[in-house]
Coordinates of C-alpha atoms in Angstrom, one line a residue:
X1 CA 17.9 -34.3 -16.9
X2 CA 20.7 -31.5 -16.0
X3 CA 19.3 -29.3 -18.1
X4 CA 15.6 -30.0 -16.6
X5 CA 16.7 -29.5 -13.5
X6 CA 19.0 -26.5 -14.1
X7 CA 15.1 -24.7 -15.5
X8 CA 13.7 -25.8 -12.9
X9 CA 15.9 -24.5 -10.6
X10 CA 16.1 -21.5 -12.3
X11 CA 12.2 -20.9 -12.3
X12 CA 12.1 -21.2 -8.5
X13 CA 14.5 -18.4 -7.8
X14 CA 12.2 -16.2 -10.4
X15 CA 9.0 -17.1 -7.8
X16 CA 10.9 -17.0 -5.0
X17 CA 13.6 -14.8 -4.9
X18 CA 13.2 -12.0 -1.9
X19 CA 16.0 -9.5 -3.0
X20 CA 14.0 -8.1 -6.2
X21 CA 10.1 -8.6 -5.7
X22 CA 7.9 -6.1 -6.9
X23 CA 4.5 -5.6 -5.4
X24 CA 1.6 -4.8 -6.6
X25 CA -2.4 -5.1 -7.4
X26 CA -3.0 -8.4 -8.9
X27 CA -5.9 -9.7 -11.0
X28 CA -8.8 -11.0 -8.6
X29 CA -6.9 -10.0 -5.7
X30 CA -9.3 -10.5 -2.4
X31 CA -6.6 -9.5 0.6
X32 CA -4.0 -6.6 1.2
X33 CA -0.8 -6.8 -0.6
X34 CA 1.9 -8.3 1.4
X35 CA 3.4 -6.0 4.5
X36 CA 6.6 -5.3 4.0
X37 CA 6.9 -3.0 6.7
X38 CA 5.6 -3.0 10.7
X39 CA 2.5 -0.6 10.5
X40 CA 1.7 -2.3 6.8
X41 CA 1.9 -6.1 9.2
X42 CA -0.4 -4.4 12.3
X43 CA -2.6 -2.9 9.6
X44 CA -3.2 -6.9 8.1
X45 CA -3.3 -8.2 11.2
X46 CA -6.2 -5.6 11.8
X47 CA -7.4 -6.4 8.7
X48 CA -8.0 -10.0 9.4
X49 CA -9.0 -9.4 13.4
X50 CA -12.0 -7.7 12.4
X51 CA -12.9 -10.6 10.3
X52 CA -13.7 -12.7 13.7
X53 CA -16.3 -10.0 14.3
X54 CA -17.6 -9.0 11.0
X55 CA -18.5 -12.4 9.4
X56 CA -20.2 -13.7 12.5
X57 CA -22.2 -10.5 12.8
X58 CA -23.1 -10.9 9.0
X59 CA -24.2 -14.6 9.2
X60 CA -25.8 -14.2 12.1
X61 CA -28.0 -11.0 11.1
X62 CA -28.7 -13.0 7.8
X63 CA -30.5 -16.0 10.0
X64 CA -32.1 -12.9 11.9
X65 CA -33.7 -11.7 8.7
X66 CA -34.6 -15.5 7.7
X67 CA -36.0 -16.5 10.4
X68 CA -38.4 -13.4 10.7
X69 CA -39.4 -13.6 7.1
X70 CA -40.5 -17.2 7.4
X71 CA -41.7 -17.2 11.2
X72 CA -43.8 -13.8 11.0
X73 CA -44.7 -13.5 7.4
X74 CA -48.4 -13.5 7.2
X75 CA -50.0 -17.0 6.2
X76 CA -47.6 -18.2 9.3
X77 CA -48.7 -14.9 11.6
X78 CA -51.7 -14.1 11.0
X79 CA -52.4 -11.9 14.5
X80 CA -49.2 -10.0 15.1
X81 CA -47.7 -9.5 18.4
X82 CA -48.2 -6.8 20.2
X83 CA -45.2 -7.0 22.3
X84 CA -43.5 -3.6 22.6
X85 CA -41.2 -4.1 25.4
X86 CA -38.7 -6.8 26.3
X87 CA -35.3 -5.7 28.7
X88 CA -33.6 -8.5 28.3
X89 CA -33.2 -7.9 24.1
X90 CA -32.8 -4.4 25.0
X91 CA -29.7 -5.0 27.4
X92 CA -28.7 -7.6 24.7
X93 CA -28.5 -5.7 21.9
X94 CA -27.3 -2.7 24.0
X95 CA -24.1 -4.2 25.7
X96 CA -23.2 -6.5 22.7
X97 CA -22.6 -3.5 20.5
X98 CA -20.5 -1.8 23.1
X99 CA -18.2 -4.6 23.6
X100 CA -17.6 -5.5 20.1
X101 CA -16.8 -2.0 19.6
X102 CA -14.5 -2.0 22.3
X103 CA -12.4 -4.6 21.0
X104 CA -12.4 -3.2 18.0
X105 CA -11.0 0.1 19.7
X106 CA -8.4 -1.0 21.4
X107 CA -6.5 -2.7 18.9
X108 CA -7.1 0.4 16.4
X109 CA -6.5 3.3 18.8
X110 CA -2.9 1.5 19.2
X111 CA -2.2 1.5 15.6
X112 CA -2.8 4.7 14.8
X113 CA -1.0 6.1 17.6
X114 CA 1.9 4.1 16.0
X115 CA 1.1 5.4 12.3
X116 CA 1.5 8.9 13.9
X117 CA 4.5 8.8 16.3
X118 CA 7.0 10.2 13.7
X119 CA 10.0 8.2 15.2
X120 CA 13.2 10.2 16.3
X121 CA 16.3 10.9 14.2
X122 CA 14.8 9.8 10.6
X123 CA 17.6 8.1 8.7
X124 CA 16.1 9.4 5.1
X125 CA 14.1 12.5 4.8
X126 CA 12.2 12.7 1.6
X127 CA 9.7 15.6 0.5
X128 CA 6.9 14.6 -2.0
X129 CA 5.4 17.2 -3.9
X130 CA 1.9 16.6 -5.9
X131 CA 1.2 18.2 -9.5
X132 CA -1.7 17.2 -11.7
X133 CA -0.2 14.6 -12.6
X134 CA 3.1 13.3 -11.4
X135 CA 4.9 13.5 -8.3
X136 CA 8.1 15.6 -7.6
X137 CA 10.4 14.2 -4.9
X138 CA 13.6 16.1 -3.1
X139 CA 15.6 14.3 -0.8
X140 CA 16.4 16.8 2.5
X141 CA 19.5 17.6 4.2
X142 CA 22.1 16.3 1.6
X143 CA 24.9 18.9 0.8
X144 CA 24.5 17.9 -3.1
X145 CA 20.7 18.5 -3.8
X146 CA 18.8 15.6 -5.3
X147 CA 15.7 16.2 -6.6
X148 CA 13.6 14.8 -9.5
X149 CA 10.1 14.7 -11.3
X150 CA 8.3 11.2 -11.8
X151 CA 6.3 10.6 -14.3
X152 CA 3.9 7.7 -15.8
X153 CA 6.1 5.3 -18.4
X154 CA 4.7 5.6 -21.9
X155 CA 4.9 2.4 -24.0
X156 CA 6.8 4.2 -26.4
X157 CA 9.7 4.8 -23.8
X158 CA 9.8 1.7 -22.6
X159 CA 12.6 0.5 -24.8
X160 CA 14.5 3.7 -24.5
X161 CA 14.3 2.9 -20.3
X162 CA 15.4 -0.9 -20.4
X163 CA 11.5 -1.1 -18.9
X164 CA 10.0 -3.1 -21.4
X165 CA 9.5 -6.2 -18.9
X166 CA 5.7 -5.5 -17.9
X167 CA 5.7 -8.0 -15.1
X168 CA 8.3 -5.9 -13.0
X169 CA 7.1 -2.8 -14.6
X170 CA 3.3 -2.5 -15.0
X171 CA 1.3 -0.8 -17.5
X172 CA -0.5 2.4 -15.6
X173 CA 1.9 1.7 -12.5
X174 CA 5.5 2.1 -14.0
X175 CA 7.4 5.4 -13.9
X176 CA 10.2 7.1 -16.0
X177 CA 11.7 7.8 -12.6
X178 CA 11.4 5.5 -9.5
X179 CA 12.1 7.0 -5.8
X180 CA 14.8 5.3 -4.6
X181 CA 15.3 4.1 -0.4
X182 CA 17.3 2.0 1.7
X183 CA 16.2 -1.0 3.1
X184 CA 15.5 -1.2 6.6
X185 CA 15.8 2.8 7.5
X186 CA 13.6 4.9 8.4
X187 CA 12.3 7.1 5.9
X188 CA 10.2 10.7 7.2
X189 CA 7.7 11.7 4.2
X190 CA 6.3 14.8 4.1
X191 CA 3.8 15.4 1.3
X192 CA 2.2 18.4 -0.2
X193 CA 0.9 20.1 -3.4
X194 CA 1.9 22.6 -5.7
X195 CA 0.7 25.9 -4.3
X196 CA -2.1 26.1 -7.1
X197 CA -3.2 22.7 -7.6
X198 CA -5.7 20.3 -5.8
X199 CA -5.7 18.0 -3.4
X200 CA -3.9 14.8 -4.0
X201 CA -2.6 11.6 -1.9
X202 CA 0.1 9.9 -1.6
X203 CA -0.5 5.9 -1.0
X204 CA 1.6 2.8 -0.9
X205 CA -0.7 0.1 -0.4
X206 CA 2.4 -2.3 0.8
X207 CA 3.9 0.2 2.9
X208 CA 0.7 0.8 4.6
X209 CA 0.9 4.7 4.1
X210 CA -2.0 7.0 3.0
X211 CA -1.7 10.7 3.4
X212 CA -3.4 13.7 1.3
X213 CA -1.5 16.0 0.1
X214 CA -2.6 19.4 0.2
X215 CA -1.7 22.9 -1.0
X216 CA -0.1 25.0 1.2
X217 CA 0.3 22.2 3.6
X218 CA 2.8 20.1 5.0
X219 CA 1.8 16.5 6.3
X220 CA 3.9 14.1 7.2
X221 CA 4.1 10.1 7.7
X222 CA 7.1 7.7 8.4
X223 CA 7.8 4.1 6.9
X224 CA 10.7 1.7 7.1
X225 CA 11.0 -1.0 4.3
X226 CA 11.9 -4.7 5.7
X227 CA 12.6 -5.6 2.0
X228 CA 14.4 -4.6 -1.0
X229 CA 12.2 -4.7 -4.5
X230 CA 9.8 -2.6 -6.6
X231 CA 6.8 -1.0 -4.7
X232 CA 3.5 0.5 -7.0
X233 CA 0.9 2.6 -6.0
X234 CA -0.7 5.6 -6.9
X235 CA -2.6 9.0 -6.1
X236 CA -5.5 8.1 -4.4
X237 CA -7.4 11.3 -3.9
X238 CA -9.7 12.3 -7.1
X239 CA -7.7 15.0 -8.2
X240 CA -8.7 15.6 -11.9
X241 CA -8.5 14.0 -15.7
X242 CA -5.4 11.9 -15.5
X243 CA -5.7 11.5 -12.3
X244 CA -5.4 7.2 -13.0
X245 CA -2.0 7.9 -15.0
X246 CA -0.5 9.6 -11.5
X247 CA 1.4 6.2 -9.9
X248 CA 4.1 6.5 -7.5
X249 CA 6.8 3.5 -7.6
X250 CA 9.1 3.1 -4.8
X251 CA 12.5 1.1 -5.2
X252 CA 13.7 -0.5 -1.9
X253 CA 17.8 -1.1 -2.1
X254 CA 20.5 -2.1 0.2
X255 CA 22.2 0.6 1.4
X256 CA 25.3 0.5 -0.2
X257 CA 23.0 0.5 -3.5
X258 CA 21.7 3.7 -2.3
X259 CA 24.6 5.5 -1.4
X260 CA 26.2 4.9 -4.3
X261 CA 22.8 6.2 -6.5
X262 CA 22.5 9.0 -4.2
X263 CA 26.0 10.0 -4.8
X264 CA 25.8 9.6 -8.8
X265 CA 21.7 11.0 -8.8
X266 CA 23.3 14.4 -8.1
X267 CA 24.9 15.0 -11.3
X268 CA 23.3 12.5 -13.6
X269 CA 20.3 11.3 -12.4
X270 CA 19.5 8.8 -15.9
X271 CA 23.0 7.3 -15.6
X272 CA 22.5 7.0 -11.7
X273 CA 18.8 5.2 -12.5
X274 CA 20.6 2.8 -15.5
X275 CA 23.5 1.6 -12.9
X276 CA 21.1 0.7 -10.2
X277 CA 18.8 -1.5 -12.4
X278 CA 21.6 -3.4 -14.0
X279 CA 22.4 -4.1 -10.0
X280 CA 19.1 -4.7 -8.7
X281 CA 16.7 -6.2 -11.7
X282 CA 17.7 -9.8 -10.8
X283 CA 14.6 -11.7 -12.3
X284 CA 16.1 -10.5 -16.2
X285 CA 19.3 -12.8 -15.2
X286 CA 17.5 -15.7 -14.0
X287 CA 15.9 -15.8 -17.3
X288 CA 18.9 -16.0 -19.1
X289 CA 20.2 -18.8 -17.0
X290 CA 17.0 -20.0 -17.8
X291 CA 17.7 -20.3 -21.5
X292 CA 20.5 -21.6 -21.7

């Protein structure tokens, strides 16, 4: 019975456990991956707003075409009408329109102002840089540089990385080289491409943050992560052959966890990496408690 309930226990903390989640796309997946920072909750609360509108709009344009089908279809009609004017319908279907669209407005012209009102005094600046096909990321302003190139994991390395749980580290979505933030901060990105290349995009579906990157220029966007774990996405802007093996992966720590990678990343970046998932890759414990 102890040991029942010591499994059971333990399986709960895997499907529960906040501190080292890892989001990403799921199989059959019909809504947004779960916010896990304020733009990312306005932009599913948006999401589902314009639900009240759309599906109503749909059902109700769906009886529309029903009911005209049956009720002037030609055995049922046989003289059409030759009505060609009716205010009423024309006011209807005028004003209706505008007000939908107006509270559809509203709601979205506030949440793009708030997407791009780069708050003051970042507390992380990070500068992604786009290649076809991995990302290169420098961190800004640090007195010992930090800067790295991020690549897809191949199977084969997966061993060799201590990545070989596919769960937390996806096939297609993993990388040799995670970027590495603190959790609740806020992070400044600015993103651009390799001086030659093409255009790419940056995009972290749970972060709510999409933003091209573009040769020659500098954009920038702004985050802050409510919770530490593993983040995927990828480039989302067609940018060539491989461009489905370009993901980005984003690991969210506490700060003292980042501090203490950003001090080691400097001079040994794979050591720095090895440290922080021995301190941070919790599910792999649970399992052995699990076990035994």
């Amino acid at each position: 019975m102890n040991r029942a309930c010591a499994a059971l226990a333990a399986t709960l903390c895997l499907l529960f456990a906040s501190g080292a989640a890892a989001d990403q796309p799921v199989p059959w997946q019909l809504d947004l991956q779960q916010p896990v920072t304020p733009i990312m909750h306005e932009i599913k609360w948006f999401s589902h707003y314009t639900l009240w509108f759309i599906v109503p709009i749909t059902l109700f344009v769906l009886v529309l075409l029903i009911w005209v089908v049956l009720r002037y279809r030609a055995s049922a009609n046989p003289v059409p009408s030759r009505t060609s004017h009716n205010t009423t319908i024309e006011v209807v279907w005028t004003l209706g329109p505008v007000l939908i669209l107006l509270f559809l407005a509203i709601p979205s012209f506030n949440l793009l102002n708030a997407q791009l009102t780069m708050p003051e005094n970042p507390d992380v600046t990070v500068k992604a840089t786009a290649t076809q096909w991995l990302w290169s990321y420098e961190y800004e302003g640090l007195q010992t540089p930090v800067g790295f190139d991020s690549y897809m994991l191949q199977d084969k390395d997966r061993a060799g990385a201590g990545k070989e749980d596919r769960a937390r580290y996806p096939r297609l979505l993993a990388v040799d080289n995670e970027l590495v933030l603190p959790v609740n901060k806020t992070v400044r990105m600015l993103v651009t491409a390799a001086p030659t290349d093409v255009i790419h995009a940056f995009a972290m579906p749970a972060f709510g943050v999409k933003i091209d990157a573009v040769p020659g220029r500098l954009n920038e966007t702004w985050f802050r992560a409510e919770k530490e774990g593993l983040y995927y996405g990828q480039c989302s802007e067609l940018c060539g052959k491989d461009h489905a093996f370009m993901p980005i992966a984003i690991r969210v720590v506490s700060d003292a966890q980042y501090q203490a990678w950003l001090g080691a990343a400097g001079s040994d970046l794979p050591a720095a990496n090895r440290q922080l998932m021995a301190a941070t890759d919790q599910p792999a414990r649970a399992v052995d408690v699990a076990s035994k």
